[in-house]
Short mmCIF file of C-alpha atoms and ligand atoms in Angstrom, two decimals:
data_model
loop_
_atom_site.label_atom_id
_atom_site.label_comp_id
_atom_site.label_asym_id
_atom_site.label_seq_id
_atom_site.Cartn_x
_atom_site.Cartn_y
_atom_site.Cartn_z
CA UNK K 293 -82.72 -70.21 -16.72
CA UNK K 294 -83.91 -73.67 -18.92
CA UNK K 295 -87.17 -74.09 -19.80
CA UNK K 296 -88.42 -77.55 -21.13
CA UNK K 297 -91.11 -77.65 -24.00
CA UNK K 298 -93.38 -79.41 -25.76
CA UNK K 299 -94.04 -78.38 -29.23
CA UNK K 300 -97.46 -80.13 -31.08
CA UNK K 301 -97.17 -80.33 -34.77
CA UNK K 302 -93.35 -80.26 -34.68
CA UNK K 303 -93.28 -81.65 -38.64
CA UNK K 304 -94.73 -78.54 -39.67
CA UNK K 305 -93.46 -75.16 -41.02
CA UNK K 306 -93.93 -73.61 -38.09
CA UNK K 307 -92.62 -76.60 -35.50
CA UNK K 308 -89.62 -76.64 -37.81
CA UNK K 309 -89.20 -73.24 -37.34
CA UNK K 310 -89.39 -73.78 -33.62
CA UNK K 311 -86.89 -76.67 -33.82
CA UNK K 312 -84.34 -73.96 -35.44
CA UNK K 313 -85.04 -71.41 -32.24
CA UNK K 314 -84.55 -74.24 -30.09
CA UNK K 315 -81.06 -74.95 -31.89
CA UNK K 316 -80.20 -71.26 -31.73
CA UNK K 317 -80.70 -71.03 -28.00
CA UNK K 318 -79.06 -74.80 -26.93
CA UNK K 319 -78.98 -74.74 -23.53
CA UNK K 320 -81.75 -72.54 -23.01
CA UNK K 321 -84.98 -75.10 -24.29
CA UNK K 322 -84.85 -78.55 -23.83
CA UNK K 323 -87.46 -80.15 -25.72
CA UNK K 324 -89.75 -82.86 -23.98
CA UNK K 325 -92.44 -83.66 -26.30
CA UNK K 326 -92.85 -83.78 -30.06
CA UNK K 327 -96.36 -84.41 -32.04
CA UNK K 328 -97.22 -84.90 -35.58
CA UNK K 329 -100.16 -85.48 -37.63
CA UNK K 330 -98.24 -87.89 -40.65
CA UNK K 331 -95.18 -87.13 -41.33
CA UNK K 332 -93.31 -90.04 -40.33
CA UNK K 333 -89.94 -89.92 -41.11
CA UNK K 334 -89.82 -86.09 -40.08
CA UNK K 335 -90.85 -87.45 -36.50
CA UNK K 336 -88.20 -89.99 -36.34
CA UNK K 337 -85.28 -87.71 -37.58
CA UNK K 338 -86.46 -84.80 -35.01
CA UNK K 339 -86.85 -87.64 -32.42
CA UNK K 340 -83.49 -88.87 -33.25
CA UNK K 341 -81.92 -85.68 -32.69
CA UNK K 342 -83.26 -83.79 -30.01
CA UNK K 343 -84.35 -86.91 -28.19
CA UNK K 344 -87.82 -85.92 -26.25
CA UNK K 345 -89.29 -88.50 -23.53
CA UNK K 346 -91.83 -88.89 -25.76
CA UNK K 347 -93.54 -88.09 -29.74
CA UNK K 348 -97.07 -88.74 -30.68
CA UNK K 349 -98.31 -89.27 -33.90
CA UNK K 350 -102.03 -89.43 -34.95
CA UNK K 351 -102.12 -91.19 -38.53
CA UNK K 352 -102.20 -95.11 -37.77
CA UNK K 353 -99.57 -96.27 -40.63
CA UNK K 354 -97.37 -93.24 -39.28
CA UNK K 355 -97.64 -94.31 -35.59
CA UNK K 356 -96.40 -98.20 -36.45
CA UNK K 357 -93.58 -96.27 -38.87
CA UNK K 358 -92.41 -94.59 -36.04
CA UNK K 359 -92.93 -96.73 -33.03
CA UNK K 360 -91.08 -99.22 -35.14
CA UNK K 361 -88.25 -96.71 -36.16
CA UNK K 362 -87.53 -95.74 -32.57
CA UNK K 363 -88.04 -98.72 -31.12
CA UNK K 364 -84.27 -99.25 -29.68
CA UNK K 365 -84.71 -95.94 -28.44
CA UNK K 366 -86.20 -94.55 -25.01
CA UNK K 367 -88.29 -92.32 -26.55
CA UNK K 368 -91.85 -93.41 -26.06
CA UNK K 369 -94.53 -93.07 -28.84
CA UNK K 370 -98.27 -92.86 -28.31
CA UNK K 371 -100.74 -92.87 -31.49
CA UNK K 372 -104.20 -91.22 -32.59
CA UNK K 373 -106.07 -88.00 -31.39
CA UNK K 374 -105.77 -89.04 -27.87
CA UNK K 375 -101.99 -89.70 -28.14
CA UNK K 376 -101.68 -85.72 -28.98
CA UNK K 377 -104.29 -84.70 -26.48
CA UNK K 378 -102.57 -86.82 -23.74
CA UNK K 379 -98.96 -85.03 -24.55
CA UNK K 380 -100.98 -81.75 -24.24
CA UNK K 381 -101.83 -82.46 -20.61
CA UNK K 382 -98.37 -83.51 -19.54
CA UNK K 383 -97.53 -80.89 -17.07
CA UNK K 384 -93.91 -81.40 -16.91
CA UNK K 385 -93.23 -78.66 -19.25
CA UNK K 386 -92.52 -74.62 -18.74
CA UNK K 387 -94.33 -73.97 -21.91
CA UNK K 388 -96.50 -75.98 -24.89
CA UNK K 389 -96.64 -74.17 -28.42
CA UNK K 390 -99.09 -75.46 -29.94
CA UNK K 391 -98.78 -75.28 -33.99
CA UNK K 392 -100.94 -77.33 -34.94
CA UNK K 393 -103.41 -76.28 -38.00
CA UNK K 394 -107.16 -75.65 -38.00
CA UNK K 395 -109.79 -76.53 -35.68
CA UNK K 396 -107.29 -80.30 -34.59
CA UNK K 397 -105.71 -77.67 -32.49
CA UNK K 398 -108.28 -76.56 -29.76
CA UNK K 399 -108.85 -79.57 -28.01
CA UNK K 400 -105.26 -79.91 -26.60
CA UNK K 401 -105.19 -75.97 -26.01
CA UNK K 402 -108.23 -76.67 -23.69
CA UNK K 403 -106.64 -79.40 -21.94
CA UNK K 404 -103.19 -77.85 -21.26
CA UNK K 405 -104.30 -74.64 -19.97
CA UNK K 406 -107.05 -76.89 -17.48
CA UNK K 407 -103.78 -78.57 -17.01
CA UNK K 408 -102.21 -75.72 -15.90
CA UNK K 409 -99.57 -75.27 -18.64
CA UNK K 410 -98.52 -72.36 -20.36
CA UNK K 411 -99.04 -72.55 -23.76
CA UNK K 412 -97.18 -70.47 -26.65
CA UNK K 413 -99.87 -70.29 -29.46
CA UNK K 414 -99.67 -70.43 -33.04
CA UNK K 415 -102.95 -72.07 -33.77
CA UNK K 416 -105.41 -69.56 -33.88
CA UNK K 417 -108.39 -71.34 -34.41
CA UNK K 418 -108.25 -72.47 -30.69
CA UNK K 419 -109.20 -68.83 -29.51
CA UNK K 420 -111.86 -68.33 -32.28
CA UNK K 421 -113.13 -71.43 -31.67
CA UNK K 422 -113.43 -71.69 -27.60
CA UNK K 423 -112.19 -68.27 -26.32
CA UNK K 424 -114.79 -68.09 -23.90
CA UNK K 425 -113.79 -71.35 -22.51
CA UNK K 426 -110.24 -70.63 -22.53
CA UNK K 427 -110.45 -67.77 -21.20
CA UNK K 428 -112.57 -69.01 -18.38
CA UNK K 429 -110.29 -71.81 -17.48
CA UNK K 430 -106.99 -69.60 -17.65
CA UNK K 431 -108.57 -67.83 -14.85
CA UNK K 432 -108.92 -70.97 -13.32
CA UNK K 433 -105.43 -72.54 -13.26
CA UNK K 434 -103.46 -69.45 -13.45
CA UNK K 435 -102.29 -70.95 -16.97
CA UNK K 436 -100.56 -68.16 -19.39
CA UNK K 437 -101.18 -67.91 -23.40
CA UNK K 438 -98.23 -66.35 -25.05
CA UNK K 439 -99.23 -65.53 -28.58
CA UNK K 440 -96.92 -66.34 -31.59
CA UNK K 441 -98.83 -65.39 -34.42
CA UNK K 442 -96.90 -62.54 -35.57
CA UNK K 443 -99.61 -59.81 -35.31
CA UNK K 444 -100.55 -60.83 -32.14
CA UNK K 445 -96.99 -61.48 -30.81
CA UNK K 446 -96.51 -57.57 -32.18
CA UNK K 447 -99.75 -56.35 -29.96
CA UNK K 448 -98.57 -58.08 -27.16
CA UNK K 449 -95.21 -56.58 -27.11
CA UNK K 450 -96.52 -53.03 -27.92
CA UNK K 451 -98.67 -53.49 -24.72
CA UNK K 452 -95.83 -54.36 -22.49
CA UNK K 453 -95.91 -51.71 -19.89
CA UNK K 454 -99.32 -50.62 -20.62
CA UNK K 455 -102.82 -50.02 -18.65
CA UNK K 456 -105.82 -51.73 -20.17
CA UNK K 457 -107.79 -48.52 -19.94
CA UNK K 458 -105.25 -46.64 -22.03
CA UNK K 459 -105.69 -48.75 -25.13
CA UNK K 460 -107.78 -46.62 -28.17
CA UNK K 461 -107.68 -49.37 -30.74
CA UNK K 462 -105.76 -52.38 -32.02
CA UNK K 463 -104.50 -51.86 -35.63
CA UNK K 464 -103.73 -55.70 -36.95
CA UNK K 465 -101.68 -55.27 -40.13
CA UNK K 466 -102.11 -57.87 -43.20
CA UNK K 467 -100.12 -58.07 -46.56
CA UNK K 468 -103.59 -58.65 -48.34
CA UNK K 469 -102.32 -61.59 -49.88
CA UNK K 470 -101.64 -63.04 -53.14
CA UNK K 471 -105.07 -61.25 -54.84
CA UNK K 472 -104.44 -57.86 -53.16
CA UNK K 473 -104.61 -56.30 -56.44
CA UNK K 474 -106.42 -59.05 -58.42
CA UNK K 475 -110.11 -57.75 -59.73
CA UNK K 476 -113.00 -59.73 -58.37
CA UNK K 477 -113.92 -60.82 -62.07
CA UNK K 478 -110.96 -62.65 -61.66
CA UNK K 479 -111.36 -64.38 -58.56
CA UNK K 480 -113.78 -67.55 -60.36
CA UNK K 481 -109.74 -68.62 -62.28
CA UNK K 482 -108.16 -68.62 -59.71
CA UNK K 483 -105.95 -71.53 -59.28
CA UNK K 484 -104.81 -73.73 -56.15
CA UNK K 485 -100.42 -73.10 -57.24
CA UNK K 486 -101.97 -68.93 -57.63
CA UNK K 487 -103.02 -68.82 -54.08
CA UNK K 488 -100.16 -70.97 -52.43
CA UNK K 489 -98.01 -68.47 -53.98
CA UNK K 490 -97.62 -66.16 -50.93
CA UNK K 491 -95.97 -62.59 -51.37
CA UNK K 492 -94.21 -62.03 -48.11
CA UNK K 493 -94.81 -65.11 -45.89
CA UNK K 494 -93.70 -68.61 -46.08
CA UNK K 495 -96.29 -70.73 -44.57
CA UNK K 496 -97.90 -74.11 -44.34
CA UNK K 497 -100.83 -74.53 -46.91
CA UNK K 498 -103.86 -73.85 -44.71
CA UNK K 499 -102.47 -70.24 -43.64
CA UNK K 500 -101.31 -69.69 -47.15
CA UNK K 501 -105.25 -70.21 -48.46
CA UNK K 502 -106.49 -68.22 -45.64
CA UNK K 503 -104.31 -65.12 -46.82
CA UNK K 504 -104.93 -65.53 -49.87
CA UNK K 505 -109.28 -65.45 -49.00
CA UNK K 506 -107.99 -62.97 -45.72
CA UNK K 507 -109.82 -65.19 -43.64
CA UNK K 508 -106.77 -65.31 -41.93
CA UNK K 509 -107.16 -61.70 -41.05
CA UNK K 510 -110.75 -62.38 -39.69
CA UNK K 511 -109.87 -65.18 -37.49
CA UNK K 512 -106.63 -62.82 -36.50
CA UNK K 513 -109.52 -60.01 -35.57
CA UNK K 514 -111.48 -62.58 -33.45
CA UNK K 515 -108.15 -64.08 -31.91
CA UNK K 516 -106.96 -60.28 -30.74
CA UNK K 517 -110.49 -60.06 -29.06
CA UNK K 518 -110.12 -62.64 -26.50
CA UNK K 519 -106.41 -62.10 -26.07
CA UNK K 520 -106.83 -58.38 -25.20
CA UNK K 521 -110.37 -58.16 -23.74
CA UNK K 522 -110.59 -55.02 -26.24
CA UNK K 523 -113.93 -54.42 -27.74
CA UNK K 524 -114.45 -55.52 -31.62
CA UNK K 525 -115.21 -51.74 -32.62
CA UNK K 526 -111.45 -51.12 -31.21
CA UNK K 527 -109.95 -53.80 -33.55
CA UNK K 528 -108.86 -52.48 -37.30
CA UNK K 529 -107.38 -54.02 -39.69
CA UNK K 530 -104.88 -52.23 -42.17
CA UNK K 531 -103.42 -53.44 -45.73
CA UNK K 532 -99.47 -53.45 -45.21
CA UNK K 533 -98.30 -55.06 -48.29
CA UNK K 534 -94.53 -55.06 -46.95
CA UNK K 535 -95.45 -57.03 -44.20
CA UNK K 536 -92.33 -55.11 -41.88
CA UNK K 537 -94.70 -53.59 -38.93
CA UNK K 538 -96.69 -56.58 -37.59
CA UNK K 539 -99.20 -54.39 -35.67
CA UNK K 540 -100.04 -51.16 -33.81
CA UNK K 541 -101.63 -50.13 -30.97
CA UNK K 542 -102.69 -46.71 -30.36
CA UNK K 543 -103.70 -45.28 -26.90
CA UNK K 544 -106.02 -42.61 -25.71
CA UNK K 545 -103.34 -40.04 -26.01
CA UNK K 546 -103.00 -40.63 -29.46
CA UNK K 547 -99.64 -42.17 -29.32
CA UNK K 548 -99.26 -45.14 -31.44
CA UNK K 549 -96.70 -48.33 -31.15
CA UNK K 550 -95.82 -50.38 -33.50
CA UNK K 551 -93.45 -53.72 -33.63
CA UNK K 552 -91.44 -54.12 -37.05
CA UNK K 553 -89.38 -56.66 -37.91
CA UNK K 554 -88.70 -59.37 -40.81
CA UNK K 555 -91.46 -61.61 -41.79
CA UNK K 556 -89.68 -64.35 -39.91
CA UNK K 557 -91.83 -66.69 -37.53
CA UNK K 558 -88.61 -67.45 -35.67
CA UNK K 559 -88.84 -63.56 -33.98
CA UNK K 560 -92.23 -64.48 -32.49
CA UNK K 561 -91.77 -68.09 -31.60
CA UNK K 562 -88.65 -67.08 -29.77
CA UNK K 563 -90.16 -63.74 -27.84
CA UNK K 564 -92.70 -66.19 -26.89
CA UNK K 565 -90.42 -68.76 -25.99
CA UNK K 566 -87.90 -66.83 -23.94
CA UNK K 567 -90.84 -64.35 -22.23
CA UNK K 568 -90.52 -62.23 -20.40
CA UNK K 569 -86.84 -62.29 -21.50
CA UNK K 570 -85.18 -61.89 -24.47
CA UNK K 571 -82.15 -64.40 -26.24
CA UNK K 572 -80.30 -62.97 -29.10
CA UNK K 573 -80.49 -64.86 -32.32
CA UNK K 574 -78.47 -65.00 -35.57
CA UNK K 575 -81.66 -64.55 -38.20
CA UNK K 576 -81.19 -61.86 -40.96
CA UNK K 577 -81.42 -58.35 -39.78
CA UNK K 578 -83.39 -55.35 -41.50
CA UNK K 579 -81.52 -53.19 -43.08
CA UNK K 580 -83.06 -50.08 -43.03
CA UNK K 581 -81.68 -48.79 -46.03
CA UNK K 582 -82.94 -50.73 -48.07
CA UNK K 583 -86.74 -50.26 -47.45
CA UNK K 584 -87.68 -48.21 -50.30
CA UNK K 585 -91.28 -47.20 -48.28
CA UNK K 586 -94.01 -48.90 -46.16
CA UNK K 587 -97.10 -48.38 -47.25
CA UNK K 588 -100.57 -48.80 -46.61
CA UNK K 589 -104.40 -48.53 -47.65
CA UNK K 590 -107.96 -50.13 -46.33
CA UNK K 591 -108.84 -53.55 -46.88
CA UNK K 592 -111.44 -54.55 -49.46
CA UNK K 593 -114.19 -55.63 -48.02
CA UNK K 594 -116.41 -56.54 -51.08
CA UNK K 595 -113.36 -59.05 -52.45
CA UNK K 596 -112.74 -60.08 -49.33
CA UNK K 597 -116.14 -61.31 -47.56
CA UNK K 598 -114.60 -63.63 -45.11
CA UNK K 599 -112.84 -59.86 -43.23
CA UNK K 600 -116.14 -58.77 -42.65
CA UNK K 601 -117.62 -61.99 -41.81
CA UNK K 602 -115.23 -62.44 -39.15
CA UNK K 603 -116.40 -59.28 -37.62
CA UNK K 604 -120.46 -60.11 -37.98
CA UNK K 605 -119.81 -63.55 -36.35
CA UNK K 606 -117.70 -61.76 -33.25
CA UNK K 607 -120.90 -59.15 -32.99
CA UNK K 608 -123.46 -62.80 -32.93
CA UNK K 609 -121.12 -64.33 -30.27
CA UNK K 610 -121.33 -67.68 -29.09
CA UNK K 611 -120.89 -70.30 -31.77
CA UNK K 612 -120.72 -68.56 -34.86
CA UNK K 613 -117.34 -67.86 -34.66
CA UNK K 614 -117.01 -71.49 -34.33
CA UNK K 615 -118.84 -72.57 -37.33
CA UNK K 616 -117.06 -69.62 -39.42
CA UNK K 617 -114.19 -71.67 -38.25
CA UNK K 618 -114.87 -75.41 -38.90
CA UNK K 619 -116.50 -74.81 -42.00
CA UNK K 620 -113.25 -72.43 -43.17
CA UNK K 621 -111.07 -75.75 -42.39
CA UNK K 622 -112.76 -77.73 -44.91
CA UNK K 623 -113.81 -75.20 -47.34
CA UNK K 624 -110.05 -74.72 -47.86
CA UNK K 625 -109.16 -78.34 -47.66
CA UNK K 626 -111.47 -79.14 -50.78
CA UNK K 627 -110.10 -76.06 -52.35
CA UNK K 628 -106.62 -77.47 -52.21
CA UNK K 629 -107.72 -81.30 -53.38
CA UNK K 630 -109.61 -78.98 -56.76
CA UNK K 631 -113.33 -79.86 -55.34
CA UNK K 632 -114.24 -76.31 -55.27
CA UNK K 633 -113.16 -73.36 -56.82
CA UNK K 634 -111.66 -70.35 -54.85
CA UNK K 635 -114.58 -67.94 -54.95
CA UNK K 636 -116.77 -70.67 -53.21
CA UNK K 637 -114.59 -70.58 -49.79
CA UNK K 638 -116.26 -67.67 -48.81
CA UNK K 639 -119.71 -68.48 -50.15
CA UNK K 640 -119.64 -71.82 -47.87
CA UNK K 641 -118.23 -70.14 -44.52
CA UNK K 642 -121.12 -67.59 -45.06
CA UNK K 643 -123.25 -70.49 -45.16
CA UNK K 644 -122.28 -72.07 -42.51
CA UNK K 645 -122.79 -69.70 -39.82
CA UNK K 646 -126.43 -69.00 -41.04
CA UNK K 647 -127.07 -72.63 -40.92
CA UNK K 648 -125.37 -74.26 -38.03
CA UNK K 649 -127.14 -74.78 -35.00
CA UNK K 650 -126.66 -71.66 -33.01
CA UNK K 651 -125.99 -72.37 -28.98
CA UNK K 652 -125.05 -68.77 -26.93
CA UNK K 653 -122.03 -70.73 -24.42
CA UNK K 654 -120.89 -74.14 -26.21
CA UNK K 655 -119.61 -76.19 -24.08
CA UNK K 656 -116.41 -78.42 -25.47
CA UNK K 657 -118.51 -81.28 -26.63
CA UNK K 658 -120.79 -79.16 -28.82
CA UNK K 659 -117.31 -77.69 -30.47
CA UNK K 660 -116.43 -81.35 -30.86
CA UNK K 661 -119.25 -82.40 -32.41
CA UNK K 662 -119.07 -78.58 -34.69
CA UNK K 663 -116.09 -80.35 -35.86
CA UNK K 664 -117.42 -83.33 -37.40
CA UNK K 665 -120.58 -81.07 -38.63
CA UNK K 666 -118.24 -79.16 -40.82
CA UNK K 667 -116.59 -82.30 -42.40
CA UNK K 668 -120.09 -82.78 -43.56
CA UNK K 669 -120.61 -79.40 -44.54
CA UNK K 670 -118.89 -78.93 -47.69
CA UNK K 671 -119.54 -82.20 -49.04
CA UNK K 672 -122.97 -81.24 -49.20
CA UNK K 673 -124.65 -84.07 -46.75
CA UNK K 674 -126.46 -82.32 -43.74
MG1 MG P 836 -100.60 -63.82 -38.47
#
């Protein structure tokens, strides 16, 4: 059976890694819809060869690039925010994935599932963000959320053929990163090439920071909350620096499942892609043989604040996993540009949460607006 998609923030590593499932199963997804944020000329050639009805594009310069380079073509091409946002409500599609990065992402997450579409999610802030509000309006429209973040794609398929009540905890496995081994005295030099430098993983640069800090983990911890209506005290996080099991689940009966596979983002943008079925593919293969030992050990939670504050802002509720999150955005983003220095990422997402103003159920124009606070945040002007 063909399903049609639409894939937001197709330019990026993991939209090109969905382009290269879509190529491995031709015939299977047709893609309808292609976004960026600014890379032009990415756009145009993906436009050019798997020929969508339409691409959107937010950056201005990029949008008359690209209407201009397609402009013989058929393909439509919308511009801005909105242009993204309107793609995400086009319900002509089986499924959306939506990989786009950092808070950008919820907005058209909230509008496809009120739209009624399914959506196959790699941005994670979405959930942390508004998972009350997703949640709410899935119930609504009937709309599915397949995850593809690996950890979560693992917990999902571990649960296949499971009862809610016989769930004992969620074990979400993490490398630890770049610094697993790094003293904290150390963690003041640390430099914007040491923390891109990713030991199992290859990832855009946001996720790559948030490894490296383990935010990632946290907001992974608050996304497995609203995904599997478990309780927080049921979600634990375990140091796996080989990164081959993705995630456990144990049950009552003290049986445990686990998903392994290659770090390779293709495996869970595909499961989520083909769901409930399953395509075969020609990606590398583990070789048994050759894994010397998986291993594991408990996270650090003095070098690693941003684990634990992940799991105090889950405990406040309401917005405070939503200020965790916008201020995270643009502590790493001034990290990257050499504003701040590594340490201070977690020092500022801290911050954040104690200082924002704290509302029980925001609605989606108070996340909006928690948006634009956290621009403000790190440059210092509130
Ligand atoms: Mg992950």
């Amino acid at each position: 059976m063909k399903k049609t998609i639409s894939i937001l923030g197709s330019t990026g590593s993991i939209g090109q890694n969905t382009l290269k499932v879509v190529e491995n199963l031709k015939g299977f997804l047709e893609v309808k819809y292609l976004t960026a944020a600014r890379s032009s000329s990415r756009l145009v050639e993906q436009a050019n060869k798997f020929q969508p009805e339409a691409v959107a594009i937010v950056d201005d310069q990029a949008y008359n690039e690209v209407r201009d380079a397609l402009s013989g073509s058929k393909i439509q091409v919308l511009g801005g925010r909105e242009g993204v946002v309107e793609i995400a409500t086009r319900d002509d599609v089986d499924v959306m994935l939506n990989a786009l990065v950092g808070s950008a992402g919820m907005e058209p997450t909230i509008r496809a599932i009120e739209a009624g579409v399914n959506v196959a999610l790699s941005n994670k802030e979405s959930l942390v963000m508004a998972g009350e509000i997703i949640n709410g309006l899935k119930e609504k429209t009937g709309a599915e959320i397949y995850p593809v973040d690996s950890e979560h794609s693992a917990i999902w398929q571990c649960l296949s053929g499971e009862v809610p009540d016989g769930i004992s905890r969620i074990i979400l496995t993490g490398s630890g990163g770049p610094f697993r081994t790094k003293s904290i005295d150390e963690f003041s030099k640390i430099t914007v090439s040491d923390a891109l430098k990713h030991p199992t993983w290859e990832m855009g640069k946001k996720i790559t920071i948030d490894s490296a800090t383990m935010m990632n983990k946290g907001l992974e911890v608050i996304e497995a909350y609203w995904l599997f209506g478990v309780r927080t005290n049921q979600i634990e996080v375990v140091i796996h620096p080989q990164s081959i099991i993705h995630s456990m689940v144990e049950f009552v009966d003290g049986s445990v499942k686990a998903q392994l596979g290659l770090p390779d983002m293709k495996i869970p943008i595909q499961y989520a892609l083909t769901y409930p079925h399953r395509q075969p593919s020609s990606w590398e293969e583990i070789d048994f043989s050759s894994l010397e030992m998986l291993t594991f050990e408990k996270p650090d939670l003095d070098k690693f604040r941003c684990v634990q504050l992940a799991y105090d802002v889950l405990e406040q509720g309401g917005s405070a996993p939503a200020a965790l999150n916008v201020a995270n955005d643009n502590a790493v983003k001034f990290f990257l540009e050499g504003k701040i220095p590594f340490s201070q990422i977690s020092t500022i997402n801290e911050m954040a949460v104690q200082k924002h103003d704290f509302v029980k159920h925001p609605d989606l124009d108070y996340l909006l607006e928690l948006e634009e606070w956290g621009k403000r945040l790190v440059s210092g002007d509130w």
